[in-house]
Amino acid sequence: MKNPIRIAALTMLILTAGAASAIDLGGMLGAGKDLAKAATISDKDVIEGSRLMMRQMDKEEKVAPAGSKYAKRLAMLTKGLENEDGLKLNFAVYQSPEVNAFATPDGSIRIYTGLMDLMNDDELRGVIGHEIGHTKLGHSASQMKKALLLSAGTKAAGASGNQIGGMVAANEETIKAFGNAQFSQSDETSSDDYGFKFMQKHKYDVRAMESAFRKLAKGESGEGSMMASHPGSNARADRMKAAADKL
């Protein structure tokens, strides 16, 4: 894709309607009945649409090959996490200098090489735990549903999951909408908490959550940073530090 997805995996403050400005909604605005149909999209439809969207994205992005140092490192970090907290997960690395990561409702988690270059192993584990939180807590599914509703391709959706999935797989607007979708502050906070508990559960270094945020804070104004438009990582680092201090 010409414009890589910029899902703010560890962002602080997001406007949930932010995706609308990135999409041509002309056809959608005059389709009240079609929009009402699309509003009935089921959780199953959202997951299937997400799965097909990821198939397309993985074709368009530069996925690190299995033998690369990045793929090997991610495989090592995620060993045993294929079925985590009742979720079936799959992982891959996108070869891009972006400091970024994201998760989708079908259990796909993608990490960018820019983020891997910045963080040590336990810091990356903290990011992964945070992303699992977005999926487990339903945040990613909520954003995916919004993306389907905002996408012009959903005008005729609602009849079946196969219809929706097919439109997503062939619809760049849905990918853009999901990529521009932004989580609320409460979503981010609850995913931070989930990530912290994830670190505890697996006996990883919980203080890595704090250090990950400190590193992100240094690049908050940088081009291509996952934190570029969402300040607050130092405050979140302080919060993670306080949680670790209580242990």
PDB file of C-alpha atoms in Angstrom:
ATOM      1  CA  MET A   1       0.000   0.000   0.000  1.00  0.00           C
ATOM      2  CA  LYS A   2       1.139   3.506  -0.711  1.00  0.00           C
ATOM      3  CA  ASN A   3       0.038   4.669   2.746  1.00  0.00           C
ATOM      4  CA  PRO A   4       0.985   2.123   5.432  1.00  0.00           C
ATOM      5  CA  ILE A   5      -1.508   1.459   8.201  1.00  0.00           C
ATOM      6  CA  ARG A   6      -0.952   3.695  11.196  1.00  0.00           C
ATOM      7  CA  ILE A   7      -2.814   1.987  13.964  1.00  0.00           C
ATOM      8  CA  ALA A   8      -1.677   3.611  17.196  1.00  0.00           C
ATOM      9  CA  ALA A   9      -0.906   0.466  19.131  1.00  0.00           C
ATOM     10  CA  LEU A  10       0.083   2.330  22.272  1.00  0.00           C
ATOM     11  CA  THR A  11      -1.592   5.697  21.754  1.00  0.00           C
ATOM     12  CA  MET A  12      -3.053   7.886  24.470  1.00  0.00           C
ATOM     13  CA  LEU A  13      -5.874   9.999  23.103  1.00  0.00           C
ATOM     14  CA  ILE A  14      -7.818   9.214  19.940  1.00  0.00           C
ATOM     15  CA  LEU A  15     -10.969  10.505  18.316  1.00  0.00           C
ATOM     16  CA  THR A  16     -13.157   7.549  17.436  1.00  0.00           C
ATOM     17  CA  ALA A  17     -14.540   9.297  14.384  1.00  0.00           C
ATOM     18  CA  GLY A  18     -11.126  10.147  12.974  1.00  0.00           C
ATOM     19  CA  ALA A  19     -11.409   7.707  10.091  1.00  0.00           C
ATOM     20  CA  ALA A  20     -14.229   9.611   8.440  1.00  0.00           C
ATOM     21  CA  SER A  21     -12.003  12.400   7.160  1.00  0.00           C
ATOM     22  CA  ALA A  22      -9.844   9.953   5.230  1.00  0.00           C
ATOM     23  CA  ILE A  23     -12.664   8.428   3.206  1.00  0.00           C
ATOM     24  CA  ASP A  24     -14.946   9.526   0.403  1.00  0.00           C
ATOM     25  CA  LEU A  25     -18.377   9.064   1.955  1.00  0.00           C
ATOM     26  CA  GLY A  26     -20.324  10.541  -0.942  1.00  0.00           C
ATOM     27  CA  GLY A  27     -22.104   7.348  -1.892  1.00  0.00           C
ATOM     28  CA  MET A  28     -22.640   6.379   1.733  1.00  0.00           C
ATOM     29  CA  LEU A  29     -24.358   9.548   2.857  1.00  0.00           C
ATOM     30  CA  GLY A  30     -27.270   9.066   0.478  1.00  0.00           C
ATOM     31  CA  ALA A  31     -27.741   5.412   1.286  1.00  0.00           C
ATOM     32  CA  GLY A  32     -29.759   5.449   4.512  1.00  0.00           C
ATOM     33  CA  LYS A  33     -31.377   2.085   3.973  1.00  0.00           C
ATOM     34  CA  ASP A  34     -28.106   0.457   2.995  1.00  0.00           C
ATOM     35  CA  LEU A  35     -26.409   1.944   6.054  1.00  0.00           C
ATOM     36  CA  ALA A  36     -29.166   0.546   8.270  1.00  0.00           C
ATOM     37  CA  LYS A  37     -28.481  -2.877   6.791  1.00  0.00           C
ATOM     38  CA  ALA A  38     -24.752  -2.524   7.349  1.00  0.00           C
ATOM     39  CA  ALA A  39     -25.388  -1.600  10.982  1.00  0.00           C
ATOM     40  CA  THR A  40     -26.563  -5.162  11.562  1.00  0.00           C
ATOM     41  CA  ILE A  41     -23.101  -6.587  10.841  1.00  0.00           C
ATOM     42  CA  SER A  42     -22.507  -9.455  13.255  1.00  0.00           C
ATOM     43  CA  ASP A  43     -19.371 -10.229  15.244  1.00  0.00           C
ATOM     44  CA  LYS A  44     -18.838 -13.256  13.016  1.00  0.00           C
ATOM     45  CA  ASP A  45     -19.016 -11.038   9.927  1.00  0.00           C
ATOM     46  CA  VAL A  46     -16.511  -8.609  11.448  1.00  0.00           C
ATOM     47  CA  ILE A  47     -14.025 -11.401  12.170  1.00  0.00           C
ATOM     48  CA  GLU A  48     -14.402 -12.899   8.702  1.00  0.00           C
ATOM     49  CA  GLY A  49     -14.021  -9.497   7.075  1.00  0.00           C
ATOM     50  CA  SER A  50     -10.930  -8.879   9.195  1.00  0.00           C
ATOM     51  CA  ARG A  51      -9.404 -12.207   8.178  1.00  0.00           C
ATOM     52  CA  LEU A  52      -9.838 -11.455   4.494  1.00  0.00           C
ATOM     53  CA  MET A  53      -8.569  -7.911   4.924  1.00  0.00           C
ATOM     54  CA  MET A  54      -5.387  -9.277   6.478  1.00  0.00           C
ATOM     55  CA  ARG A  55      -4.868 -11.665   3.586  1.00  0.00           C
ATOM     56  CA  GLN A  56      -4.890  -8.665   1.275  1.00  0.00           C
ATOM     57  CA  MET A  57      -2.663  -6.565   3.502  1.00  0.00           C
ATOM     58  CA  ASP A  58      -0.108  -9.344   3.835  1.00  0.00           C
ATOM     59  CA  LYS A  59       0.093  -9.437   0.053  1.00  0.00           C
ATOM     60  CA  GLU A  60       0.543  -5.684  -0.228  1.00  0.00           C
ATOM     61  CA  GLU A  61       2.985  -5.138   2.638  1.00  0.00           C
ATOM     62  CA  LYS A  62       6.541  -6.451   2.702  1.00  0.00           C
ATOM     63  CA  VAL A  63       6.265  -9.383   5.109  1.00  0.00           C
ATOM     64  CA  ALA A  64       9.601 -10.447   6.574  1.00  0.00           C
ATOM     65  CA  PRO A  65      10.446 -13.965   5.305  1.00  0.00           C
ATOM     66  CA  ALA A  66      10.596 -16.800   7.819  1.00  0.00           C
ATOM     67  CA  GLY A  67      14.390 -16.981   7.675  1.00  0.00           C
ATOM     68  CA  SER A  68      14.973 -13.292   8.366  1.00  0.00           C
ATOM     69  CA  LYS A  69      16.336 -12.072  11.699  1.00  0.00           C
ATOM     70  CA  TYR A  70      13.119 -10.179  12.361  1.00  0.00           C
ATOM     71  CA  ALA A  71      10.827 -13.149  11.709  1.00  0.00           C
ATOM     72  CA  LYS A  72      13.035 -15.423  13.809  1.00  0.00           C
ATOM     73  CA  ARG A  73      13.044 -12.957  16.670  1.00  0.00           C
ATOM     74  CA  LEU A  74       9.269 -12.521  16.597  1.00  0.00           C
ATOM     75  CA  ALA A  75       8.802 -16.302  16.454  1.00  0.00           C
ATOM     76  CA  MET A  76      10.973 -16.616  19.550  1.00  0.00           C
ATOM     77  CA  LEU A  77       9.076 -13.884  21.391  1.00  0.00           C
ATOM     78  CA  THR A  78       5.658 -15.331  20.569  1.00  0.00           C
ATOM     79  CA  LYS A  79       6.393 -19.023  21.029  1.00  0.00           C
ATOM     80  CA  GLY A  80       3.528 -20.523  23.014  1.00  0.00           C
ATOM     81  CA  LEU A  81       1.228 -17.563  22.391  1.00  0.00           C
ATOM     82  CA  GLU A  82      -0.579 -19.050  19.403  1.00  0.00           C
ATOM     83  CA  ASN A  83      -3.570 -19.669  21.676  1.00  0.00           C
ATOM     84  CA  GLU A  84      -3.522 -16.951  24.310  1.00  0.00           C
ATOM     85  CA  ASP A  85      -6.372 -16.181  26.691  1.00  0.00           C
ATOM     86  CA  GLY A  86      -8.862 -18.009  24.497  1.00  0.00           C
ATOM     87  CA  LEU A  87      -7.697 -16.292  21.298  1.00  0.00           C
ATOM     88  CA  LYS A  88      -6.145 -17.981  18.281  1.00  0.00           C
ATOM     89  CA  LEU A  89      -3.356 -15.607  17.242  1.00  0.00           C
ATOM     90  CA  ASN A  90      -1.059 -15.304  14.270  1.00  0.00           C
ATOM     91  CA  PHE A  91       1.996 -13.058  14.021  1.00  0.00           C
ATOM     92  CA  ALA A  92       4.084 -11.506  11.261  1.00  0.00           C
ATOM     93  CA  VAL A  93       6.595  -8.704  10.714  1.00  0.00           C
ATOM     94  CA  TYR A  94       6.121  -5.878   8.231  1.00  0.00           C
ATOM     95  CA  GLN A  95       9.406  -4.582   6.857  1.00  0.00           C
ATOM     96  CA  SER A  96       8.986  -0.860   7.389  1.00  0.00           C
ATOM     97  CA  PRO A  97      10.866   1.779   9.422  1.00  0.00           C
ATOM     98  CA  GLU A  98       7.573   2.814  11.009  1.00  0.00           C
ATOM     99  CA  VAL A  99       7.513   2.493  14.790  1.00  0.00           C
ATOM    100  CA  ASN A 100       4.207   0.685  14.832  1.00  0.00           C
ATOM    101  CA  ALA A 101       2.172  -2.431  15.566  1.00  0.00           C
ATOM    102  CA  PHE A 102      -1.489  -3.387  15.338  1.00  0.00           C
ATOM    103  CA  ALA A 103      -3.988  -6.157  15.971  1.00  0.00           C
ATOM    104  CA  THR A 104      -7.186  -7.131  14.163  1.00  0.00           C
ATOM    105  CA  PRO A 105     -10.336  -8.946  15.357  1.00  0.00           C
ATOM    106  CA  ASP A 106      -9.378 -12.237  13.688  1.00  0.00           C
ATOM    107  CA  GLY A 107      -6.288 -12.514  15.910  1.00  0.00           C
ATOM    108  CA  SER A 108      -3.688 -11.161  13.486  1.00  0.00           C
ATOM    109  CA  ILE A 109      -0.886  -9.173  15.110  1.00  0.00           C
ATOM    110  CA  ARG A 110       1.623  -7.336  12.953  1.00  0.00           C
ATOM    111  CA  ILE A 111       4.824  -5.727  14.191  1.00  0.00           C
ATOM    112  CA  TYR A 112       6.886  -3.278  12.130  1.00  0.00           C
ATOM    113  CA  THR A 113      10.671  -3.609  11.908  1.00  0.00           C
ATOM    114  CA  GLY A 114      11.026   0.009  13.040  1.00  0.00           C
ATOM    115  CA  LEU A 115       9.475  -0.933  16.365  1.00  0.00           C
ATOM    116  CA  MET A 116      11.595  -4.068  16.656  1.00  0.00           C
ATOM    117  CA  ASP A 117      14.762  -2.048  16.088  1.00  0.00           C
ATOM    118  CA  LEU A 118      13.754   0.368  18.848  1.00  0.00           C
ATOM    119  CA  MET A 119      12.787  -2.045  21.598  1.00  0.00           C
ATOM    120  CA  ASN A 120      14.353  -4.904  23.513  1.00  0.00           C
ATOM    121  CA  ASP A 121      12.656  -8.281  23.842  1.00  0.00           C
ATOM    122  CA  ASP A 122      10.573  -7.607  26.941  1.00  0.00           C
ATOM    123  CA  GLU A 123       9.516  -4.190  25.659  1.00  0.00           C
ATOM    124  CA  LEU A 124       8.245  -5.879  22.508  1.00  0.00           C
ATOM    125  CA  ARG A 125       6.462  -8.432  24.645  1.00  0.00           C
ATOM    126  CA  GLY A 126       4.732  -5.549  26.392  1.00  0.00           C
ATOM    127  CA  VAL A 127       3.576  -4.171  23.034  1.00  0.00           C
ATOM    128  CA  ILE A 128       2.339  -7.611  22.014  1.00  0.00           C
ATOM    129  CA  GLY A 129       0.442  -7.960  25.282  1.00  0.00           C
ATOM    130  CA  HIS A 130      -1.105  -4.536  24.744  1.00  0.00           C
ATOM    131  CA  GLU A 131      -2.185  -5.519  21.229  1.00  0.00           C
ATOM    132  CA  ILE A 132      -3.672  -8.792  22.439  1.00  0.00           C
ATOM    133  CA  GLY A 133      -5.630  -6.634  24.875  1.00  0.00           C
ATOM    134  CA  HIS A 134      -7.138  -4.591  22.049  1.00  0.00           C
ATOM    135  CA  THR A 135      -8.406  -7.807  20.473  1.00  0.00           C
ATOM    136  CA  LYS A 136      -9.451  -9.585  23.662  1.00  0.00           C
ATOM    137  CA  LEU A 137     -11.287  -6.541  25.015  1.00  0.00           C
ATOM    138  CA  GLY A 138     -13.172  -5.992  21.731  1.00  0.00           C
ATOM    139  CA  HIS A 139     -11.560  -2.689  20.767  1.00  0.00           C
ATOM    140  CA  SER A 140     -10.291  -3.941  17.410  1.00  0.00           C
ATOM    141  CA  ALA A 141     -13.667  -5.468  16.555  1.00  0.00           C
ATOM    142  CA  SER A 142     -15.392  -2.173  17.308  1.00  0.00           C
ATOM    143  CA  GLN A 143     -13.015  -0.293  15.006  1.00  0.00           C
ATOM    144  CA  MET A 144     -13.372  -2.911  12.283  1.00  0.00           C
ATOM    145  CA  LYS A 145     -17.141  -2.558  12.385  1.00  0.00           C
ATOM    146  CA  LYS A 146     -16.798   1.218  12.089  1.00  0.00           C
ATOM    147  CA  ALA A 147     -14.481   0.736   9.135  1.00  0.00           C
ATOM    148  CA  LEU A 148     -17.053  -1.444   7.404  1.00  0.00           C
ATOM    149  CA  LEU A 149     -19.765   1.114   8.041  1.00  0.00           C
ATOM    150  CA  LEU A 150     -17.609   3.964   6.782  1.00  0.00           C
ATOM    151  CA  SER A 151     -16.386   2.154   3.729  1.00  0.00           C
ATOM    152  CA  ALA A 152     -18.331   2.736   0.531  1.00  0.00           C
ATOM    153  CA  GLY A 153     -18.170  -1.010  -0.023  1.00  0.00           C
ATOM    154  CA  THR A 154     -20.567  -1.674   2.838  1.00  0.00           C
ATOM    155  CA  LYS A 155     -23.491   0.016   1.086  1.00  0.00           C
ATOM    156  CA  ALA A 156     -24.710  -3.368  -0.081  1.00  0.00           C
ATOM    157  CA  ALA A 157     -23.502  -5.317   2.949  1.00  0.00           C
ATOM    158  CA  GLY A 158     -25.654  -6.892   5.608  1.00  0.00           C
ATOM    159  CA  ALA A 159     -27.012  -9.926   3.849  1.00  0.00           C
ATOM    160  CA  SER A 160     -24.194 -12.312   4.654  1.00  0.00           C
ATOM    161  CA  GLY A 161     -20.711 -12.567   6.056  1.00  0.00           C
ATOM    162  CA  ASN A 162     -19.419 -13.771   2.710  1.00  0.00           C
ATOM    163  CA  GLN A 163     -20.630 -10.589   1.019  1.00  0.00           C
ATOM    164  CA  ILE A 164     -19.002  -8.419   3.639  1.00  0.00           C
ATOM    165  CA  GLY A 165     -15.775 -10.379   3.598  1.00  0.00           C
ATOM    166  CA  GLY A 166     -15.524 -10.214  -0.152  1.00  0.00           C
ATOM    167  CA  MET A 167     -16.016  -6.470  -0.151  1.00  0.00           C
ATOM    168  CA  VAL A 168     -13.369  -5.975   2.489  1.00  0.00           C
ATOM    169  CA  ALA A 169     -10.889  -8.149   0.628  1.00  0.00           C
ATOM    170  CA  ALA A 170     -11.329  -6.067  -2.502  1.00  0.00           C
ATOM    171  CA  ASN A 171     -11.901  -2.682  -0.918  1.00  0.00           C
ATOM    172  CA  GLU A 172      -8.953  -0.382  -0.237  1.00  0.00           C
ATOM    173  CA  GLU A 173     -11.252   2.119   1.450  1.00  0.00           C
ATOM    174  CA  THR A 174     -12.023  -0.336   4.250  1.00  0.00           C
ATOM    175  CA  ILE A 175      -8.322  -0.896   4.843  1.00  0.00           C
ATOM    176  CA  LYS A 176      -7.764   2.862   4.980  1.00  0.00           C
ATOM    177  CA  ALA A 177     -10.689   3.278   7.346  1.00  0.00           C
ATOM    178  CA  PHE A 178      -9.384   0.617   9.708  1.00  0.00           C
ATOM    179  CA  GLY A 179      -5.879   2.038   9.479  1.00  0.00           C
ATOM    180  CA  ASN A 180      -7.083   5.503  10.425  1.00  0.00           C
ATOM    181  CA  ALA A 181      -9.447   4.308  13.137  1.00  0.00           C
ATOM    182  CA  GLN A 182      -8.403   5.480  16.554  1.00  0.00           C
ATOM    183  CA  PHE A 183      -8.982   4.111  20.021  1.00  0.00           C
ATOM    184  CA  SER A 184     -10.423   6.036  22.932  1.00  0.00           C
ATOM    185  CA  GLN A 185      -8.327   6.941  25.958  1.00  0.00           C
ATOM    186  CA  SER A 186     -10.197   4.347  28.032  1.00  0.00           C
ATOM    187  CA  ASP A 187      -9.456   1.684  25.389  1.00  0.00           C
ATOM    188  CA  GLU A 188      -5.769   2.484  25.553  1.00  0.00           C
ATOM    189  CA  THR A 189      -5.720   2.499  29.345  1.00  0.00           C
ATOM    190  CA  SER A 190      -7.496  -0.844  29.608  1.00  0.00           C
ATOM    191  CA  SER A 191      -5.137  -2.357  27.020  1.00  0.00           C
ATOM    192  CA  ASP A 192      -2.171  -1.007  28.971  1.00  0.00           C
ATOM    193  CA  ASP A 193      -3.543  -2.774  32.040  1.00  0.00           C
ATOM    194  CA  TYR A 194      -4.102  -5.944  30.060  1.00  0.00           C
ATOM    195  CA  GLY A 195      -0.534  -5.792  28.759  1.00  0.00           C
ATOM    196  CA  PHE A 196       0.806  -5.359  32.292  1.00  0.00           C
ATOM    197  CA  LYS A 197      -1.129  -8.410  33.518  1.00  0.00           C
ATOM    198  CA  PHE A 198       0.058 -10.316  30.445  1.00  0.00           C
ATOM    199  CA  MET A 199       3.652  -9.572  31.451  1.00  0.00           C
ATOM    200  CA  GLN A 200       2.944 -10.750  35.001  1.00  0.00           C
ATOM    201  CA  LYS A 201       1.242 -13.920  33.818  1.00  0.00           C
ATOM    202  CA  HIS A 202       4.178 -14.981  31.662  1.00  0.00           C
ATOM    203  CA  LYS A 203       6.778 -13.818  34.191  1.00  0.00           C
ATOM    204  CA  TYR A 204       8.289 -11.238  31.853  1.00  0.00           C
ATOM    205  CA  ASP A 205       9.874  -8.045  33.139  1.00  0.00           C
ATOM    206  CA  VAL A 206       6.885  -5.845  33.976  1.00  0.00           C
ATOM    207  CA  ARG A 207       9.121  -2.757  34.120  1.00  0.00           C
ATOM    208  CA  ALA A 208       9.599  -3.130  30.373  1.00  0.00           C
ATOM    209  CA  MET A 209       6.162  -1.552  29.959  1.00  0.00           C
ATOM    210  CA  GLU A 210       7.503   1.662  31.458  1.00  0.00           C
ATOM    211  CA  SER A 211      10.721   1.656  29.432  1.00  0.00           C
ATOM    212  CA  ALA A 212       8.779   1.010  26.210  1.00  0.00           C
ATOM    213  CA  PHE A 213       6.709   4.130  26.805  1.00  0.00           C
ATOM    214  CA  ARG A 214       9.829   6.162  27.649  1.00  0.00           C
ATOM    215  CA  LYS A 215      11.327   5.218  24.305  1.00  0.00           C
ATOM    216  CA  LEU A 216       8.120   6.093  22.478  1.00  0.00           C
ATOM    217  CA  ALA A 217       8.004   9.442  24.261  1.00  0.00           C
ATOM    218  CA  LYS A 218      11.306  10.442  22.682  1.00  0.00           C
ATOM    219  CA  GLY A 219       9.871   9.976  19.206  1.00  0.00           C
ATOM    220  CA  GLU A 220       6.366  11.303  19.725  1.00  0.00           C
ATOM    221  CA  SER A 221       6.931  14.153  17.284  1.00  0.00           C
ATOM    222  CA  GLY A 222       8.899  12.068  14.804  1.00  0.00           C
ATOM    223  CA  GLU A 223       7.734  11.252  11.311  1.00  0.00           C
ATOM    224  CA  GLY A 224       6.143   7.826  11.074  1.00  0.00           C
ATOM    225  CA  SER A 225       6.047   7.319  14.836  1.00  0.00           C
ATOM    226  CA  MET A 226       3.120   5.415  16.282  1.00  0.00           C
ATOM    227  CA  MET A 227       2.959   8.193  18.866  1.00  0.00           C
ATOM    228  CA  ALA A 228       3.345  11.107  16.445  1.00  0.00           C
ATOM    229  CA  SER A 229      -0.105  12.614  16.958  1.00  0.00           C
ATOM    230  CA  HIS A 230      -0.941  11.148  20.340  1.00  0.00           C
ATOM    231  CA  PRO A 231       1.098  12.630  23.217  1.00  0.00           C
ATOM    232  CA  GLY A 232       1.000  11.182  26.696  1.00  0.00           C
ATOM    233  CA  SER A 233       3.442   8.276  26.673  1.00  0.00           C
ATOM    234  CA  ASN A 234       5.466   9.678  29.583  1.00  0.00           C
ATOM    235  CA  ALA A 235       2.299   9.814  31.684  1.00  0.00           C
ATOM    236  CA  ARG A 236       1.522   6.258  30.688  1.00  0.00           C
ATOM    237  CA  ALA A 237       5.062   5.246  31.550  1.00  0.00           C
ATOM    238  CA  ASP A 238       4.554   6.789  35.001  1.00  0.00           C
ATOM    239  CA  ARG A 239       1.379   4.760  35.378  1.00  0.00           C
ATOM    240  CA  MET A 240       3.148   1.518  34.460  1.00  0.00           C
ATOM    241  CA  LYS A 241       5.971   2.376  36.851  1.00  0.00           C
ATOM    242  CA  ALA A 242       3.479   2.861  39.679  1.00  0.00           C
ATOM    243  CA  ALA A 243       1.904  -0.498  38.908  1.00  0.00           C
ATOM    244  CA  ALA A 244       5.313  -2.200  38.942  1.00  0.00           C
ATOM    245  CA  ASP A 245       6.282  -0.479  42.187  1.00  0.00           C
ATOM    246  CA  LYS A 246       3.246  -2.000  43.887  1.00  0.00           C
ATOM    247  CA  LEU A 247       4.411  -5.551  43.172  1.00  0.00           C
TER     248      LEU A 247
END
